[in-house]
Short mmCIF file of C-alpha atoms in Angstrom, two decimals:
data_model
loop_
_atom_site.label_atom_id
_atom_site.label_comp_id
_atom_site.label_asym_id
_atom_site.label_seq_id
_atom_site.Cartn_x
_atom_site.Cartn_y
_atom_site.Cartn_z
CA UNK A 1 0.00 0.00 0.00
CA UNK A 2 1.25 3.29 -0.93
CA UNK A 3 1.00 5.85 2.10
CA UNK A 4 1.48 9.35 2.49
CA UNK A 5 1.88 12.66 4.64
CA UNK A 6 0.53 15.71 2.49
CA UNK A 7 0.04 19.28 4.11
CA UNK A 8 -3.37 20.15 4.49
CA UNK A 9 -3.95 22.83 2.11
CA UNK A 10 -7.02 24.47 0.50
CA UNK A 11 -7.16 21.83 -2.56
CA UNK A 12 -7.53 19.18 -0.04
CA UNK A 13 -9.55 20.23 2.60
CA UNK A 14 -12.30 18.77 0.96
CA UNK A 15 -10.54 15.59 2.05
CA UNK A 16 -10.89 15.72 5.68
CA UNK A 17 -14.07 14.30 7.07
CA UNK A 18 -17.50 15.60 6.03
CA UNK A 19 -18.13 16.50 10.08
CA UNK A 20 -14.70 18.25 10.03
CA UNK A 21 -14.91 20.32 7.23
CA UNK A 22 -17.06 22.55 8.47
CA UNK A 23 -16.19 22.03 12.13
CA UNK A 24 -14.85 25.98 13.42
CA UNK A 25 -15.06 24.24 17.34
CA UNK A 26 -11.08 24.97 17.81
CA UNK A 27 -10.98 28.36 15.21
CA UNK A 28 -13.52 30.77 16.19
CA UNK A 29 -14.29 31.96 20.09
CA UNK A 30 -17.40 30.31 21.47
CA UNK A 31 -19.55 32.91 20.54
CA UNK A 32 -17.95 33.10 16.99
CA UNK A 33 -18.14 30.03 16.58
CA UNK A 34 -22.12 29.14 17.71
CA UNK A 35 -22.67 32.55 15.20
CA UNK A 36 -21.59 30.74 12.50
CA UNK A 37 -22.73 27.57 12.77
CA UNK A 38 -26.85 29.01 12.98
CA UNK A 39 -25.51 31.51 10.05
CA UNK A 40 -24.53 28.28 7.75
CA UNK A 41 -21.47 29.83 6.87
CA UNK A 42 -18.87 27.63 8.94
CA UNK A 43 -17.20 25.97 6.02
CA UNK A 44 -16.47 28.85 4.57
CA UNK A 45 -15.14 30.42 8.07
CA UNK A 46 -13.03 27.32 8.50
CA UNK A 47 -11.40 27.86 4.30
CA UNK A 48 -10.70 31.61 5.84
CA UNK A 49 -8.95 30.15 8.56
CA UNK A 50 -6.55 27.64 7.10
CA UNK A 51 -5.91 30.53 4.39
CA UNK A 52 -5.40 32.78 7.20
CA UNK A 53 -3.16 30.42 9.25
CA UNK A 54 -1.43 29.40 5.59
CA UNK A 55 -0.33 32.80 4.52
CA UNK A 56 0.48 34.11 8.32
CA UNK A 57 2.70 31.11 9.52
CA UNK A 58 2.95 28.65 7.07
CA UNK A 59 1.19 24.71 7.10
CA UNK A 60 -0.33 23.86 9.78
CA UNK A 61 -1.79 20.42 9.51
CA UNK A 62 -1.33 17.11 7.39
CA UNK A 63 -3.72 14.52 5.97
CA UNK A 64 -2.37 10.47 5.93
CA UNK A 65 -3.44 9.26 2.89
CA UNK A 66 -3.45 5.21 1.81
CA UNK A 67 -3.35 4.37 -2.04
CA UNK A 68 -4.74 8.06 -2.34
CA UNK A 69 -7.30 7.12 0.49
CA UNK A 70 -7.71 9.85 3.30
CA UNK A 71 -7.55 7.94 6.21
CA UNK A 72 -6.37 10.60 8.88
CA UNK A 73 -5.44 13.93 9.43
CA UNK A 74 -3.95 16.09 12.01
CA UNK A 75 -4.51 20.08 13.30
CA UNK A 76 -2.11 22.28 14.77
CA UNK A 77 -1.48 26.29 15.13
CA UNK A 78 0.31 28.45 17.74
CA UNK A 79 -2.31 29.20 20.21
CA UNK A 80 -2.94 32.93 19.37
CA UNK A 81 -4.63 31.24 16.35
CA UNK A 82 -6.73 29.10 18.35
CA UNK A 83 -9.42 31.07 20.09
CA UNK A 84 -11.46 28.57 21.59
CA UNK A 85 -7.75 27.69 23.67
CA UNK A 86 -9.03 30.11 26.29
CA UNK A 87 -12.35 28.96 27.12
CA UNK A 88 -10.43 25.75 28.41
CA UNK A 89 -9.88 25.29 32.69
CA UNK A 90 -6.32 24.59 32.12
CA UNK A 91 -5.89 27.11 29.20
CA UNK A 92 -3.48 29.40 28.45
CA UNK A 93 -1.20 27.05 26.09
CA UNK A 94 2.33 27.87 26.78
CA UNK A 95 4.08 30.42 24.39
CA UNK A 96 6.73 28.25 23.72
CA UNK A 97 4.59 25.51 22.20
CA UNK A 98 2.07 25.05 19.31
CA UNK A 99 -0.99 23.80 20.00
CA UNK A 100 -2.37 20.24 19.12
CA UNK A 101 -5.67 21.21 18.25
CA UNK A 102 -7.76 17.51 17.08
CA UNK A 103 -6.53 14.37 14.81
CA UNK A 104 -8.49 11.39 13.35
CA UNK A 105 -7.81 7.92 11.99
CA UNK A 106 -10.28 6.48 10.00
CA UNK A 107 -11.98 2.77 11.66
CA UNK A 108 -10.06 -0.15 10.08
CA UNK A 109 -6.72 2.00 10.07
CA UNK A 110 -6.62 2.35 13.26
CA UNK A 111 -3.66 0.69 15.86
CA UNK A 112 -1.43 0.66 13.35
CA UNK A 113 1.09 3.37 14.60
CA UNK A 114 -0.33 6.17 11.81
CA UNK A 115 -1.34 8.31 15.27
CA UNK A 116 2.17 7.63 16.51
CA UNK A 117 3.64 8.67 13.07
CA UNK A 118 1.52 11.64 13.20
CA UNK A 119 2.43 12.86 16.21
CA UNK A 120 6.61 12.25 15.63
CA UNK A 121 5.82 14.45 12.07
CA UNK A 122 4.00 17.10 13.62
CA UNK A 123 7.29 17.15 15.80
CA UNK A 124 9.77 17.52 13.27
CA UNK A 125 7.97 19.94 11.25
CA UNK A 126 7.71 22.30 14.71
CA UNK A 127 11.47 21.26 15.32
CA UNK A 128 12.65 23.08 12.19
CA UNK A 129 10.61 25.69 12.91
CA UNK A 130 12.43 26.35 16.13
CA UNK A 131 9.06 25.13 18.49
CA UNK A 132 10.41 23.77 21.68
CA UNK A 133 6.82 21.73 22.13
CA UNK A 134 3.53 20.61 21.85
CA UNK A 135 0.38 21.06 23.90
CA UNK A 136 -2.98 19.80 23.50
CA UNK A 137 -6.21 19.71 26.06
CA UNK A 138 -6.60 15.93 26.56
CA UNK A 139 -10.66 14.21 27.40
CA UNK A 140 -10.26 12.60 30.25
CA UNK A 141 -13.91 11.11 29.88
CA UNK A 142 -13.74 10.57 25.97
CA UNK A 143 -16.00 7.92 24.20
CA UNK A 144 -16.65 9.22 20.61
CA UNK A 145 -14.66 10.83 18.03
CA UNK A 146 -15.17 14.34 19.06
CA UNK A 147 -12.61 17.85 19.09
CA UNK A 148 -11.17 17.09 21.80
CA UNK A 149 -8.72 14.32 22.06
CA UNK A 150 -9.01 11.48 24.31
CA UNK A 151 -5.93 11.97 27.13
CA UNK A 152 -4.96 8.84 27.49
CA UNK A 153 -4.18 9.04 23.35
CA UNK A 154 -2.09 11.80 23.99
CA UNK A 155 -0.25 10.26 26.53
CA UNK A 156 0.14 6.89 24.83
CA UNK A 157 2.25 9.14 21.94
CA UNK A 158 4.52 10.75 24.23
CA UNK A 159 2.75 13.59 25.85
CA UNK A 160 2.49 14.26 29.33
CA UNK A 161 0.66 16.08 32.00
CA UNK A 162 1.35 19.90 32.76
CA UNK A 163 -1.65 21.00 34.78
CA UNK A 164 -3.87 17.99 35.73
CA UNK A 165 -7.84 18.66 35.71
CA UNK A 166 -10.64 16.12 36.21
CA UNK A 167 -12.16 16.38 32.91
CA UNK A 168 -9.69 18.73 30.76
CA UNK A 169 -5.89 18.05 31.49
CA UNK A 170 -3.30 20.26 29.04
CA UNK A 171 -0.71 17.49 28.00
CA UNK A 172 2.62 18.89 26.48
CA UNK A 173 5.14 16.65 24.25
CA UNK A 174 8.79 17.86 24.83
CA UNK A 175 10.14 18.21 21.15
CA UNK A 176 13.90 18.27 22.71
CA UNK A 177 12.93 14.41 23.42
CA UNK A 178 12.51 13.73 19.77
CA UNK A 179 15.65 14.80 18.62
CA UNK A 180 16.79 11.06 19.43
CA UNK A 181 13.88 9.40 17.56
CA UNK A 182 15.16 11.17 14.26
CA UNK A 183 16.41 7.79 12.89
CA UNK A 184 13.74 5.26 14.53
CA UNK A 185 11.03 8.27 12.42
CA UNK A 186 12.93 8.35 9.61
CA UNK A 187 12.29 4.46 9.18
CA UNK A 188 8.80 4.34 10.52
CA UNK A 189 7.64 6.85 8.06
CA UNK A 190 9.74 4.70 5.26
CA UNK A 191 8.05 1.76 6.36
CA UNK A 192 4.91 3.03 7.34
CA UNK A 193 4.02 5.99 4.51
CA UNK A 194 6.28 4.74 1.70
CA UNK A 195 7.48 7.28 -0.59
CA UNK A 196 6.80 10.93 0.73
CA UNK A 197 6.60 13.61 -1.38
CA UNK A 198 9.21 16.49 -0.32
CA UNK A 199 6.72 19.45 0.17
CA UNK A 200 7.83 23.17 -0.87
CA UNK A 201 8.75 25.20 2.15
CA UNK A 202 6.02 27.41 3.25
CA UNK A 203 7.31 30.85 4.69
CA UNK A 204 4.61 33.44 6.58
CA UNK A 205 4.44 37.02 4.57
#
């Protein structure tokens, strides 16, 4: 099977899940966010965004594909582009770290390391980018796929506990520690996502 990183982009945002394409839960404030939703115009608020975030900082999420399948895709911004951040117990994310807004695997592709793989990319893109980590609000009582990522997921990819809550932990990932996994990634994603595509670097304006 032929699988693949790509940056999420514009042409392929029609690629992440229907739900998630129009999903603004992690871009716009609460208020925003509810505003646009009853409005029907949160698909095209969530296109601003990623255009916004594109042409600002540069990419900011990637989509797994399989034999040209989506099967997953990941989120991530610094937190002042992530509004809803705040509204979280446990918020603010540190300035030193990008945020980990949501992922998803598709059923039937999942426990095969892509989340792992995910994660460790996210990592060296950030790492070049001079990051020094991750942090993402973790579900402590998760059942469903949902915006919010389950904690224990989190923590089973590396991350750990920064300011403990009972429902809405924020879970940070070290990027210092993956400097040694640079050869162990390098072969997982050989093995794992075949032949990857070098993507052009993106640069904010």
């Amino acid at each position: 099977m032929g699988r693949r990183l790509v940056p999420l982009t514009l042409d392929n945002v029609s690629d992440l899940p229907r739900r998630c394409r129009t999903c603004v839960f992690w871009e716009l404030d609460p208020v925003s966010g509810e505003a646009a939703v009853a409005a029907g115009r949160s698909g095209a608020e969530k296109e601003a965004w990623i255009s916004a975030v594109l042409l600002e900082w540069g990419s900011c999420g990637r989509i797994v594909y399989i034999d040209d399948l989506p099967v997953g895709f990941v989120l991530y911004a610094p937190p002042a582009y992530v509004p809803r951040s705040l509204a979280f117990p446990t918020s603010p994310v540190s300035s030193d770290a990008v945020q980990l807004m949501t992922a998803w695997i598709m059923p039937g592709y999942q426990g095969q390391g892509l989340g792992r793989v995910m994660a460790q990319t996210v990592a060296k893109d950030l790492l070049r980018r001079d990051f020094k980590a991750i942090e993402a609000f973790g579900d402590t009582r998760w059942k469903e796929p949902a915006c919010v990522l389950p904690a224990d997921h989190l923590t089973a990819v590396g991350f750990k506990t920064v300011r403990p809550h009972t429902r809405y932990p924020r879970l940070r990932l070290e990027l210092r520690t993956t400097l040694s996994w640079k050869e162990d990634v390098e072969l997982a994603l050989d093995r794992l996502l075949g032949a990857v595509k070098k993507e052009p670097a993106l640069r904010p304006l």
